[in-house]
Amino acid sequence: MVPGFLMNPGLVNTGEMKLALEVVTLAVLDVDRALAFYTEQVGFHVDVDYAPDDEFRVVQLTPPGSGVSIQSEWGSPKPSPAVPGAPTSS
C-alpha cells in the first residue's frame, strides 16, 4: 500500500486506489485564539490538544460530520538523544 492512499473496499484485488485527504495543516499565529474560534464560533470538535512542554503544542480539530481535520502546531518538538544525529548533553 502506498502511504497516503487508502484501498477502496469496492475495488478488491484490482490494485486501484483512491486518494483520501485526512488532515490539513493550518498555520496560525496564536493557537489558543484559533482553538477558541474553531470550537466556540464554528463548532469544530477537538481531537487532539497535546503539549508535552511549554515550547511545543499540537491541536487537531474536525468539523462536525467531516472526515477531514485541520491541525496546527506551535514550536518544535525537542529531539530525543536516542535519535541518531540528535544533540547530546556533555
PDB file of C-alpha atoms in Angstrom:
ATOM      1  CA  MET A   1       0.000   0.000   0.000  1.00  0.00           C
ATOM      2  CA  VAL A   2       1.251   3.481  -0.852  1.00  0.00           C
ATOM      3  CA  PRO A   3       1.425   5.891   2.134  1.00  0.00           C
ATOM      4  CA  GLY A   4      -1.315   8.500   1.914  1.00  0.00           C
ATOM      5  CA  PHE A   5      -3.671   6.232  -0.061  1.00  0.00           C
ATOM      6  CA  LEU A   6      -6.483   4.038   1.211  1.00  0.00           C
ATOM      7  CA  MET A   7      -7.666   0.895  -0.507  1.00  0.00           C
ATOM      8  CA  ASN A   8     -11.256   1.176  -1.736  1.00  0.00           C
ATOM      9  CA  PRO A   9     -13.210  -1.842  -0.398  1.00  0.00           C
ATOM     10  CA  GLY A  10     -15.302  -1.794  -3.583  1.00  0.00           C
ATOM     11  CA  LEU A  11     -12.208  -2.430  -5.706  1.00  0.00           C
ATOM     12  CA  VAL A  12     -10.981  -5.676  -4.143  1.00  0.00           C
ATOM     13  CA  ASN A  13      -7.942  -7.251  -5.873  1.00  0.00           C
ATOM     14  CA  THR A  14      -7.882  -4.673  -8.666  1.00  0.00           C
ATOM     15  CA  GLY A  15      -4.896  -2.731  -7.358  1.00  0.00           C
ATOM     16  CA  GLU A  16      -6.848   0.521  -7.811  1.00  0.00           C
ATOM     17  CA  MET A  17      -6.632   3.096  -5.057  1.00  0.00           C
ATOM     18  CA  LYS A  18      -8.346   6.321  -4.181  1.00  0.00           C
ATOM     19  CA  LEU A  19      -6.751   9.406  -2.697  1.00  0.00           C
ATOM     20  CA  ALA A  20      -8.161  10.457   0.675  1.00  0.00           C
ATOM     21  CA  LEU A  21      -7.436  13.785   2.325  1.00  0.00           C
ATOM     22  CA  GLU A  22      -7.479  13.304   6.103  1.00  0.00           C
ATOM     23  CA  VAL A  23      -5.542  16.200   7.688  1.00  0.00           C
ATOM     24  CA  VAL A  24      -4.776  19.733   6.516  1.00  0.00           C
ATOM     25  CA  THR A  25      -2.075  21.715   8.327  1.00  0.00           C
ATOM     26  CA  LEU A  26      -3.126  25.276   9.061  1.00  0.00           C
ATOM     27  CA  ALA A  27      -0.537  27.855  10.110  1.00  0.00           C
ATOM     28  CA  VAL A  28      -1.744  30.139  12.911  1.00  0.00           C
ATOM     29  CA  LEU A  29      -0.015  32.813  14.984  1.00  0.00           C
ATOM     30  CA  ASP A  30      -1.987  32.117  18.180  1.00  0.00           C
ATOM     31  CA  VAL A  31      -3.060  28.505  18.824  1.00  0.00           C
ATOM     32  CA  ASP A  32      -5.321  29.438  21.764  1.00  0.00           C
ATOM     33  CA  ARG A  33      -7.144  32.073  19.725  1.00  0.00           C
ATOM     34  CA  ALA A  34      -7.548  29.708  16.753  1.00  0.00           C
ATOM     35  CA  LEU A  35      -8.761  26.932  19.076  1.00  0.00           C
ATOM     36  CA  ALA A  36     -11.371  29.242  20.620  1.00  0.00           C
ATOM     37  CA  PHE A  37     -12.558  30.441  17.194  1.00  0.00           C
ATOM     38  CA  TYR A  38     -12.902  26.993  15.612  1.00  0.00           C
ATOM     39  CA  THR A  39     -14.559  25.371  18.643  1.00  0.00           C
ATOM     40  CA  GLU A  40     -16.734  28.181  20.032  1.00  0.00           C
ATOM     41  CA  GLN A  41     -17.732  30.012  16.850  1.00  0.00           C
ATOM     42  CA  VAL A  42     -17.527  27.380  14.104  1.00  0.00           C
ATOM     43  CA  GLY A  43     -18.367  24.262  16.133  1.00  0.00           C
ATOM     44  CA  PHE A  44     -15.349  22.060  15.382  1.00  0.00           C
ATOM     45  CA  HIS A  45     -14.573  19.120  17.694  1.00  0.00           C
ATOM     46  CA  VAL A  46     -11.165  18.944  19.440  1.00  0.00           C
ATOM     47  CA  ASP A  47      -9.496  15.630  18.507  1.00  0.00           C
ATOM     48  CA  VAL A  48      -6.060  16.402  19.955  1.00  0.00           C
ATOM     49  CA  ASP A  49      -4.651  19.135  22.166  1.00  0.00           C
ATOM     50  CA  TYR A  50      -1.181  17.878  23.041  1.00  0.00           C
ATOM     51  CA  ALA A  51       1.519  19.946  24.757  1.00  0.00           C
ATOM     52  CA  PRO A  52       4.332  17.845  26.246  1.00  0.00           C
ATOM     53  CA  ASP A  53       6.048  21.044  27.431  1.00  0.00           C
ATOM     54  CA  ASP A  54       5.745  24.847  27.257  1.00  0.00           C
ATOM     55  CA  GLU A  55       7.606  25.023  23.940  1.00  0.00           C
ATOM     56  CA  PHE A  56       5.574  22.640  21.735  1.00  0.00           C
ATOM     57  CA  ARG A  57       1.855  22.108  21.137  1.00  0.00           C
ATOM     58  CA  VAL A  58      -0.275  20.341  18.529  1.00  0.00           C
ATOM     59  CA  VAL A  59      -4.021  20.906  18.138  1.00  0.00           C
ATOM     60  CA  GLN A  60      -6.202  18.892  15.746  1.00  0.00           C
ATOM     61  CA  LEU A  61      -9.833  19.840  15.075  1.00  0.00           C
ATOM     62  CA  THR A  62     -12.570  18.259  12.946  1.00  0.00           C
ATOM     63  CA  PRO A  63     -15.714  19.916  11.596  1.00  0.00           C
ATOM     64  CA  PRO A  64     -18.988  18.175  12.523  1.00  0.00           C
ATOM     65  CA  GLY A  65     -19.687  15.259  10.175  1.00  0.00           C
ATOM     66  CA  SER A  66     -16.376  15.586   8.334  1.00  0.00           C
ATOM     67  CA  GLY A  67     -13.656  13.028   7.738  1.00  0.00           C
ATOM     68  CA  VAL A  68     -11.072  15.792   7.239  1.00  0.00           C
ATOM     69  CA  SER A  69      -9.345  17.510  10.172  1.00  0.00           C
ATOM     70  CA  ILE A  70      -7.216  20.635  10.483  1.00  0.00           C
ATOM     71  CA  GLN A  71      -4.028  20.588  12.507  1.00  0.00           C
ATOM     72  CA  SER A  72      -1.963  23.451  13.905  1.00  0.00           C
ATOM     73  CA  GLU A  73       1.256  23.298  15.833  1.00  0.00           C
ATOM     74  CA  TRP A  74       3.354  25.760  17.750  1.00  0.00           C
ATOM     75  CA  GLY A  75       7.061  25.393  18.429  1.00  0.00           C
ATOM     76  CA  SER A  76       9.174  22.376  17.606  1.00  0.00           C
ATOM     77  CA  PRO A  77       9.493  19.109  19.447  1.00  0.00           C
ATOM     78  CA  LYS A  78      12.834  18.601  21.139  1.00  0.00           C
ATOM     79  CA  PRO A  79      14.896  15.840  19.542  1.00  0.00           C
ATOM     80  CA  SER A  80      15.468  12.737  21.591  1.00  0.00           C
ATOM     81  CA  PRO A  81      19.096  11.838  22.357  1.00  0.00           C
ATOM     82  CA  ALA A  82      18.229   8.314  21.174  1.00  0.00           C
ATOM     83  CA  VAL A  83      17.758   9.656  17.630  1.00  0.00           C
ATOM     84  CA  PRO A  84      20.929   9.489  15.507  1.00  0.00           C
ATOM     85  CA  GLY A  85      22.289  12.995  14.969  1.00  0.00           C
ATOM     86  CA  ALA A  86      20.360  14.491  17.877  1.00  0.00           C
ATOM     87  CA  PRO A  87      22.408  16.744  20.151  1.00  0.00           C
ATOM     88  CA  THR A  88      23.533  15.223  23.416  1.00  0.00           C
ATOM     89  CA  SER A  89      24.496  16.985  26.611  1.00  0.00           C
ATOM     90  CA  SER A  90      28.136  16.691  27.651  1.00  0.00           C
TER      91      SER A  90
END
